Coordinates of C-alpha atoms and ligand atoms in Angstrom, one line a residue:
Chain A
M1 CA 0.0 0.0 0.0
S2 CA 1.6 3.3 -1.0
V3 CA 2.0 6.2 1.4
L4 CA 0.8 9.6 0.2
T5 CA 1.9 13.0 1.4
L6 CA -0.4 15.9 1.7
T7 CA -0.7 19.3 3.5
I8 CA -3.5 20.0 5.9
N9 CA -3.7 23.6 7.3
G10 CA -0.1 24.1 6.3
I11 CA 1.2 21.0 8.1
E12 CA 2.6 18.1 6.1
C13 CA 0.9 14.8 6.8
T14 CA 1.0 11.3 5.4
G15 CA -1.9 9.0 4.6
R16 CA -2.3 5.6 3.1
E17 CA -3.8 5.2 -0.4
G18 CA -7.5 4.7 -0.2
Q19 CA -8.0 6.7 3.0
T20 CA -10.4 9.6 3.0
I21 CA -9.5 13.1 3.9
L22 CA -11.5 12.7 7.1
D23 CA -9.5 9.7 8.1
V24 CA -6.3 11.6 7.8
I25 CA -7.7 14.7 9.5
R26 CA -8.8 12.5 12.5
E27 CA -5.5 10.6 12.6
N28 CA -3.8 14.0 13.0
N29 CA -6.3 15.1 15.7
I30 CA -7.4 18.1 13.7
P31 CA -10.9 19.2 14.9
I32 CA -13.6 19.0 12.3
P33 CA -17.3 18.7 12.5
A34 CA -18.9 15.6 11.1
L35 CA -22.5 14.4 11.8
C36 CA -23.4 11.7 9.3
N37 CA -20.0 10.0 9.5
L38 CA -19.4 7.3 12.0
K39 CA -16.3 5.1 12.0
G40 CA -17.3 1.6 11.0
L41 CA -20.2 2.6 8.7
T42 CA -20.0 3.3 5.0
P43 CA -19.5 7.0 4.5
V44 CA -22.4 8.7 2.7
G45 CA -21.6 12.4 2.7
A46 CA -25.1 13.4 3.7
C47 CA -24.7 16.2 6.2
R48 CA -22.0 18.3 4.5
L49 CA -20.6 19.5 7.8
C50 CA -17.1 18.0 7.1
L51 CA -16.6 20.2 4.0
V52 CA -13.0 21.3 3.4
E53 CA -11.3 23.5 0.8
V54 CA -8.8 21.7 -1.5
R55 CA -6.5 23.8 -3.6
G56 CA -7.3 23.6 -7.3
I57 CA -10.9 22.5 -6.7
S58 CA -13.4 25.4 -6.8
K59 CA -16.1 23.5 -5.0
L60 CA -16.0 22.6 -1.3
V61 CA -15.5 18.9 -0.9
P62 CA -16.8 16.6 1.8
A63 CA -13.8 15.2 3.7
C64 CA -15.6 11.9 4.6
T65 CA -16.2 10.8 1.0
T66 CA -13.2 12.2 -0.8
K67 CA -10.1 10.0 -1.1
I68 CA -6.7 11.6 -0.5
Q69 CA -4.3 12.2 -3.4
E70 CA -0.6 12.8 -3.5
G71 CA 0.3 16.4 -2.9
M72 CA -3.2 17.6 -1.9
F73 CA -3.4 20.9 -0.2
I74 CA -6.3 21.0 2.3
E75 CA -7.7 23.7 4.5
T76 CA -10.2 22.8 7.2
D77 CA -10.7 26.0 9.0
T78 CA -11.2 29.0 6.7
E79 CA -13.6 31.9 7.1
K80 CA -15.7 30.5 4.2
L81 CA -16.0 27.1 5.8
R82 CA -16.8 28.5 9.2
T83 CA -19.6 30.6 7.6
Y84 CA -21.2 27.6 5.8
R85 CA -20.9 25.3 8.8
R86 CA -22.7 27.7 11.1
I87 CA -25.4 28.1 8.5
L88 CA -25.8 24.3 8.1
V89 CA -26.1 23.8 11.9
E90 CA -28.6 26.7 12.2
L91 CA -30.7 25.2 9.4
L92 CA -30.7 21.8 11.2
F93 CA -32.0 23.5 14.3
A94 CA -34.6 25.5 12.3
E95 CA -35.9 22.5 10.5
G96 CA -36.6 20.1 13.4
N97 CA -38.3 21.0 16.6
H98 CA -35.2 20.9 18.7
V99 CA -36.5 22.0 22.1
C100 CA -33.4 20.8 23.9
A101 CA -34.8 21.6 27.4
S102 CA -37.3 18.7 26.9
C103 CA -35.1 16.4 25.0
V104 CA -33.9 13.0 26.2
V105 CA -30.3 13.5 25.1
N106 CA -30.0 17.1 26.3
G107 CA -26.4 17.4 27.4
N108 CA -25.4 14.3 25.6
C109 CA -26.2 15.4 22.0
D110 CA -23.9 15.5 19.0
L111 CA -26.0 18.3 17.4
Q112 CA -25.6 20.4 20.5
Q113 CA -21.8 19.8 20.4
L114 CA -21.8 20.9 16.8
G115 CA -23.6 24.1 17.8
F116 CA -21.0 24.8 20.4
M117 CA -18.2 24.0 17.9
V118 CA -19.6 26.5 15.3
E119 CA -20.3 29.1 18.1
M120 CA -24.0 29.1 17.4
D121 CA -25.5 31.6 20.0
H122 CA -28.8 31.8 18.1
V123 CA -30.5 30.8 14.9
R124 CA -30.9 33.5 12.3
F125 CA -33.5 31.7 10.2
D126 CA -37.3 31.2 10.9
Y127 CA -38.0 28.0 12.7
L128 CA -40.3 25.9 10.6
W129 CA -42.3 24.2 13.4
Q130 CA -43.4 21.3 11.2
S131 CA -45.6 18.6 12.6
F132 CA -43.8 15.3 13.1
Q133 CA -44.7 11.8 14.2
I134 CA -43.6 10.0 17.3
D135 CA -43.7 6.3 17.1
A136 CA -43.8 4.6 20.5
S137 CA -45.1 1.3 19.2
H138 CA -41.9 -0.6 19.9
P139 CA -41.7 -2.3 23.3
R140 CA -38.2 -0.8 24.1
F141 CA -37.6 2.2 21.9
V142 CA -39.2 5.4 20.6
A143 CA -38.6 7.2 17.3
D144 CA -39.3 11.0 17.5
Q145 CA -39.1 12.3 13.9
S146 CA -38.9 15.9 15.1
K147 CA -35.3 15.4 16.2
C148 CA -34.1 13.4 13.2
V149 CA -31.3 15.1 11.2
K150 CA -31.4 12.5 8.4
C151 CA -27.9 11.3 8.9
T152 CA -28.9 7.7 8.0
R153 CA -26.6 6.3 10.7
C154 CA -29.5 4.1 11.9
I155 CA -30.2 2.8 8.4
R156 CA -26.6 1.9 7.8
V157 CA -25.9 0.3 11.2
C158 CA -29.0 -1.8 11.0
D159 CA -28.2 -2.9 7.4
E160 CA -24.4 -3.2 7.5
V161 CA -23.8 -4.4 11.1
E162 CA -26.9 -6.0 12.4
G163 CA -28.0 -7.3 9.0
A164 CA -31.7 -6.6 9.6
H165 CA -32.3 -3.6 7.4
V166 CA -35.3 -2.3 9.3
W167 CA -34.8 1.4 8.4
D168 CA -35.1 3.4 5.2
L169 CA -35.7 6.9 4.0
K170 CA -38.9 8.0 2.3
G171 CA -39.8 11.3 0.7
R172 CA -37.7 14.1 -0.6
G173 CA -36.2 17.4 0.6
I174 CA -37.8 18.7 3.6
A175 CA -40.4 15.9 3.6
T176 CA -37.8 13.2 4.0
R177 CA -38.5 10.9 6.9
I178 CA -37.0 7.7 8.3
V179 CA -39.3 4.8 8.1
S180 CA -39.1 1.3 9.7
G181 CA -40.2 -1.8 7.8
L182 CA -41.5 -0.1 4.7
N183 CA -43.4 2.4 6.7
Q184 CA -44.9 0.2 9.4
P185 CA -45.0 1.1 13.1
W186 CA -41.7 0.1 14.5
G187 CA -43.3 -2.3 17.0
Q188 CA -44.8 -4.3 14.1
V189 CA -41.6 -4.8 12.2
K190 CA -40.7 -8.5 12.6
E191 CA -37.2 -8.0 11.3
C192 CA -36.3 -5.7 14.3
T193 CA -34.1 -7.8 16.6
Q194 CA -34.4 -5.2 19.4
C195 CA -30.6 -5.0 19.5
G196 CA -30.7 -1.2 19.9
K197 CA -27.8 -0.5 17.6
C198 CA -29.7 2.2 15.8
V199 CA -30.5 3.9 19.1
Q200 CA -26.9 4.0 20.1
V201 CA -25.6 5.5 16.9
C202 CA -28.3 8.1 16.5
P203 CA -26.5 11.4 17.1
V204 CA -29.6 13.1 18.5
G205 CA -32.7 12.4 20.5
A206 CA -34.6 10.9 17.5
L207 CA -34.2 7.3 18.6
F208 CA -34.2 6.6 22.3
D209 CA -34.9 4.2 25.1
K210 CA -38.5 4.2 26.2
T211 CA -37.6 4.7 29.9
A212 CA -35.3 7.6 29.3
T213 CA -36.4 11.0 30.7
P214 CA -35.0 14.4 29.5
S215 CA -31.2 14.6 29.7
E216 CA -30.9 11.0 30.8
M217 CA -30.1 9.2 27.6
V218 CA -26.3 8.7 27.1
K219 CA -25.4 6.9 24.0
D220 CA -22.6 4.4 23.8
R221 CA -20.6 5.2 20.6
S222 CA -17.8 2.8 21.3
F223 CA -19.8 -0.4 21.0
L224 CA -19.6 -0.3 17.2
Q225 CA -15.8 -0.4 17.2
R226 CA -15.9 -3.2 19.8
I227 CA -18.2 -5.3 17.7
L228 CA -16.4 -4.7 14.4
E229 CA -13.0 -5.4 15.9
G230 CA -14.3 -8.5 17.6
R231 CA -15.7 -9.7 14.4
E232 CA -12.4 -9.1 12.6
A233 CA -10.5 -11.0 15.3
K234 CA -13.2 -13.8 15.1
L235 CA -13.7 -13.4 18.8
W236 CA -17.1 -15.1 18.7
A237 CA -16.3 -17.8 16.1
R238 CA -16.9 -21.4 17.2
Chain B
M1 CA -18.1 57.5 36.3
G2 CA -21.7 56.8 37.4
K3 CA -23.1 53.4 37.9
I4 CA -24.1 51.3 34.9
R5 CA -27.9 51.2 34.6
I6 CA -29.4 47.8 34.2
G7 CA -33.0 46.6 33.6
T8 CA -34.5 43.1 33.3
V9 CA -37.7 42.2 31.5
W10 CA -39.9 39.1 31.7
L11 CA -41.8 38.2 28.6
G12 CA -43.0 34.6 27.8
G13 CA -40.8 32.7 30.2
C14 CA -41.1 30.8 33.4
S15 CA -38.9 33.2 35.5
G16 CA -36.3 30.5 35.7
C17 CA -33.7 32.8 34.0
H18 CA -34.4 35.5 36.7
M19 CA -34.0 32.8 39.4
S20 CA -30.6 31.9 37.8
F21 CA -29.7 35.6 38.0
L22 CA -30.4 35.5 41.7
D23 CA -28.0 32.5 41.8
L24 CA -25.2 35.1 41.4
D25 CA -25.4 35.0 45.2
E26 CA -22.7 37.1 46.8
R27 CA -21.7 38.3 43.4
L28 CA -24.8 40.4 43.5
L29 CA -23.1 42.6 46.2
E30 CA -20.2 43.1 43.9
L31 CA -22.5 44.0 41.1
A32 CA -24.3 46.5 43.3
Q33 CA -21.1 48.5 43.6
Y34 CA -21.0 49.1 39.8
A35 CA -24.5 48.8 38.7
E36 CA -27.9 50.2 39.5
F37 CA -31.1 48.3 39.0
M38 CA -33.6 50.5 37.3
S39 CA -36.4 48.1 36.7
S40 CA -37.0 44.4 37.0
P41 CA -39.8 42.0 37.9
I42 CA -37.9 40.9 40.9
T43 CA -37.6 44.3 42.4
D44 CA -40.7 45.8 44.1
W45 CA -41.3 48.1 41.2
K46 CA -44.2 46.1 39.6
L47 CA -43.3 46.7 36.0
H48 CA -44.5 43.8 34.0
T49 CA -47.6 43.6 31.8
P50 CA -49.9 45.4 31.2
I51 CA -48.1 47.2 28.5
K52 CA -49.0 50.7 29.7
E53 CA -46.7 50.3 32.7
Y54 CA -43.8 50.0 30.3
Q55 CA -44.4 53.5 29.0
D56 CA -42.3 54.5 32.0
Y57 CA -39.4 52.2 31.3
P58 CA -36.2 54.1 32.1
E59 CA -33.2 54.8 29.8
V60 CA -30.7 52.1 30.7
D61 CA -27.3 50.8 29.5
I62 CA -28.2 47.1 29.5
T63 CA -31.6 45.2 29.5
L64 CA -31.7 41.5 29.9
V65 CA -34.9 40.1 28.3
E66 CA -36.2 36.7 29.6
G67 CA -38.8 34.8 27.6
A68 CA -40.1 34.4 24.1
V69 CA -42.4 36.8 22.2
V70 CA -45.8 35.2 22.6
N71 CA -48.3 38.0 22.4
T72 CA -48.9 41.5 21.1
D73 CA -48.0 43.1 24.4
N74 CA -44.6 41.4 24.3
V75 CA -44.0 42.9 20.9
E76 CA -44.8 46.4 22.2
V77 CA -42.8 46.0 25.4
L78 CA -39.8 44.8 23.5
K79 CA -39.9 47.7 21.1
I80 CA -40.0 50.2 24.0
V81 CA -37.2 48.5 25.8
R82 CA -35.1 48.3 22.7
E83 CA -35.5 52.1 22.2
R84 CA -34.5 52.9 25.8
S85 CA -31.6 50.4 26.1
K86 CA -28.1 50.8 24.8
L87 CA -27.6 47.0 24.8
V88 CA -30.3 44.3 24.7
I89 CA -29.4 40.8 25.8
A90 CA -31.5 37.8 25.0
F91 CA -31.5 36.2 28.4
G92 CA -32.0 32.4 28.2
D93 CA -33.3 29.9 25.6
C94 CA -36.9 31.2 25.5
A95 CA -35.6 34.6 24.5
V96 CA -32.9 33.1 22.3
S97 CA -34.8 30.4 20.5
G98 CA -38.5 30.3 21.6
N99 CA -37.8 27.1 23.5
V100 CA -40.7 25.5 25.4
P101 CA -43.3 28.4 24.8
A102 CA -42.8 27.9 21.1
Y103 CA -44.1 24.3 21.3
R104 CA -47.4 26.0 20.9
N105 CA -46.5 26.8 17.3
L106 CA -47.4 23.2 16.4
F107 CA -51.0 24.1 17.0
G108 CA -53.3 26.9 15.9
V109 CA -54.0 29.7 18.5
D110 CA -57.7 28.9 18.7
D111 CA -57.0 25.2 19.3
V112 CA -54.6 26.2 22.2
L113 CA -57.1 28.6 23.8
N114 CA -60.0 26.1 23.4
A115 CA -57.9 23.3 24.9
V116 CA -56.9 25.4 27.9
Y117 CA -60.0 27.4 28.7
L118 CA -62.8 25.2 27.4
E119 CA -61.9 21.5 27.0
K120 CA -59.6 21.2 30.0
A121 CA -61.2 23.7 32.3
S122 CA -63.3 22.1 35.1
Y123 CA -65.5 25.2 35.7
N124 CA -66.3 28.6 34.3
Q125 CA -65.4 27.5 30.8
Q126 CA -64.8 30.6 28.7
V127 CA -61.9 32.1 26.7
P128 CA -61.1 35.4 28.4
S129 CA -62.0 38.3 26.2
D130 CA -60.5 41.1 28.3
K131 CA -57.2 41.9 26.5
T132 CA -55.7 43.3 29.7
V133 CA -56.0 39.8 31.1
I134 CA -54.8 37.8 28.1
P135 CA -53.2 40.0 25.4
K136 CA -53.8 38.7 21.9
L137 CA -51.6 35.7 21.2
L138 CA -49.4 35.9 18.2
N139 CA -49.9 33.2 15.5
K140 CA -46.3 32.1 16.1
V141 CA -44.1 32.4 19.2
V142 CA -40.8 33.8 18.1
P143 CA -37.3 34.5 19.7
I144 CA -36.8 38.2 20.6
S145 CA -34.2 38.6 17.8
H146 CA -36.9 38.0 15.3
V147 CA -38.6 41.2 16.5
V148 CA -35.8 43.6 17.5
K149 CA -32.1 43.8 17.2
V150 CA -30.3 41.9 19.9
D151 CA -26.7 42.6 20.9
Y152 CA -25.8 39.5 22.9
F153 CA -27.3 36.0 23.5
I154 CA -27.0 34.1 26.7
T155 CA -28.0 30.5 26.0
G156 CA -29.3 27.9 28.4
C157 CA -32.5 27.0 30.1
P158 CA -31.8 28.6 32.4
P159 CA -28.3 30.0 31.7
S160 CA -25.9 29.2 34.4
A161 CA -25.1 32.0 37.0
D162 CA -21.5 31.7 35.9
T163 CA -22.3 32.6 32.3
I164 CA -24.6 35.4 33.3
W165 CA -21.8 36.7 35.6
Y166 CA -19.2 36.4 32.8
T167 CA -21.4 38.3 30.4
I168 CA -22.2 41.2 32.8
K169 CA -18.6 41.4 34.1
C170 CA -17.3 41.7 30.5
L171 CA -19.7 44.5 29.8
L172 CA -19.0 46.3 33.0
E173 CA -15.4 46.2 32.2
G174 CA -16.0 47.5 28.7
R175 CA -15.0 44.2 27.0
Q176 CA -16.9 42.2 24.4
P177 CA -18.0 38.8 25.9
K178 CA -16.3 36.0 23.9
F179 CA -18.4 32.9 24.4
T180 CA -16.8 29.5 24.2
E181 CA -17.9 25.9 24.8
E182 CA -18.1 26.4 28.5
H183 CA -20.8 29.1 28.1
Y184 CA -23.0 27.5 25.5
R185 CA -25.8 25.3 26.6
Y186 CA -29.1 24.7 24.8
G187 CA -31.7 23.6 27.2
Ligands
LIG301 S1 -31.6 16.1 19.6 FE1 -30.0 17.4 20.5 S2 -30.3 19.4 19.5 FE2 -32.1 18.2 19.2 S3 -33.4 18.8 20.8 FE3 -32.4 17.0 21.5 S4 -30.6 17.8 22.6 FE4 -31.4 19.5 21.4
LIG302 S1 -33.1 8.6 13.4 FE1 -31.2 9.3 14.2 S2 -29.6 7.9 13.2 FE2 -31.5 7.7 12.1 S3 -31.3 9.2 10.4 FE3 -32.5 10.2 12.1 S4 -30.9 11.3 13.3 FE4 -29.8 9.8 12.0
LIG303 S1 -35.1 29.7 29.2 FE1 -35.8 28.1 30.6 S2 -35.6 28.9 32.6 FE2 -35.5 30.7 31.2 S3 -37.6 31.4 31.0 FE3 -37.3 29.9 29.4 S4 -38.0 27.9 30.3 FE4 -37.7 29.3 32.0
LIG304 S1 -19.6 13.8 7.9 FE1 -19.0 14.2 5.8 S2 -20.9 14.8 4.9 FE2 -21.5 14.2 6.9

């Protein structure tokens, strides 16, 4: 495997061929926002928060889905990127009904963290106050669409790791919604193994444990790495 | 130099932000050396709604506004306060984002009034028609920055006393508050 050299924020770094820009950014402990990306799941480039500037490319490129190339010159923290990131985060807050004070993950929320990171002291756009559904039909979990940021982490973990493929997206644009079992109430989807992986990877309060009260739900992000590394090492093979 | 003149205002909020202000505890004594309280719902000067009381709102350097803009009185009060204040600060999540009071935006105003005063009322079921009792509700609850210009935002429900202190201290010392992760909090 060949080693490539590139420059990130003026500092020379190396990466292996096939790695994404985000991989190298993370290996070098450079802070960058990323919402839809989760190590261990196929990158999809859905949220656009990891956009970076690459010299010679006029568009901003998503770091999570762009492979590194020899001699790349990357900037992760320019005025332009900061402007767009804050707009993106504000739009996410304006689109859902994120009343954090009453949310189960208040204080443990990736979207809140992003807000802090982009220094969001208020939202400059009109809040939409759309009507969303809450599905509490599952015996253990609840899906509250108003908090969903359409990162598709739940879809990917259920499909790629659990192998049950309960979740999908329906609709377009602002009408996009997650659906379980081809739009059945979650509790009626026989394929759901109740493993809770989707709940743990969901960055916000959209999927949560039924018994959790506001600010109580802490998600375990490390389980995914434990499972994937265990599989790789054939820990559970007979 | 004279003392800095401060006012606080209570719109559509639960008063929790004002309670957090009182959590400044002994720092209130320090504050009193540099600042003078011109008006607030926690002093004995009973200056909240109805709106006509606000015609006397004094000229101040800083006004902290708690609560979202939920009715026509709030809009009027906010405009008066803006005119008479050098700096207006959105004080807590309701003022900053609408927060819990804005949940009402999911329903029509009539549905809300009917639910509260007719369907859920156990006696004397009627929607108050005296506008000095219930000012006309706005169709949508909005953050104060969607009505007037706001100079600073203190997030949190309620904001922590430390963040309130940090903000006021900066302004007293003539510095711009520079908020970082330790100050931000939504909810
Ligand atoms: S999911 Fe996060 S950002 Fe949304 S309401 Fe809950 S705590 Fe706030
Ligand atoms: S439910 Fe959660 S994990 Fe699934 S798409 Fe929405 S925010 Fe992402
Ligand atoms: S921000 Fe929270 S504490 Fe302050 S008025 Fe609103 S609900 Fe009450
Ligand atoms: S993390 Fe790259 S687009 Fe979402």
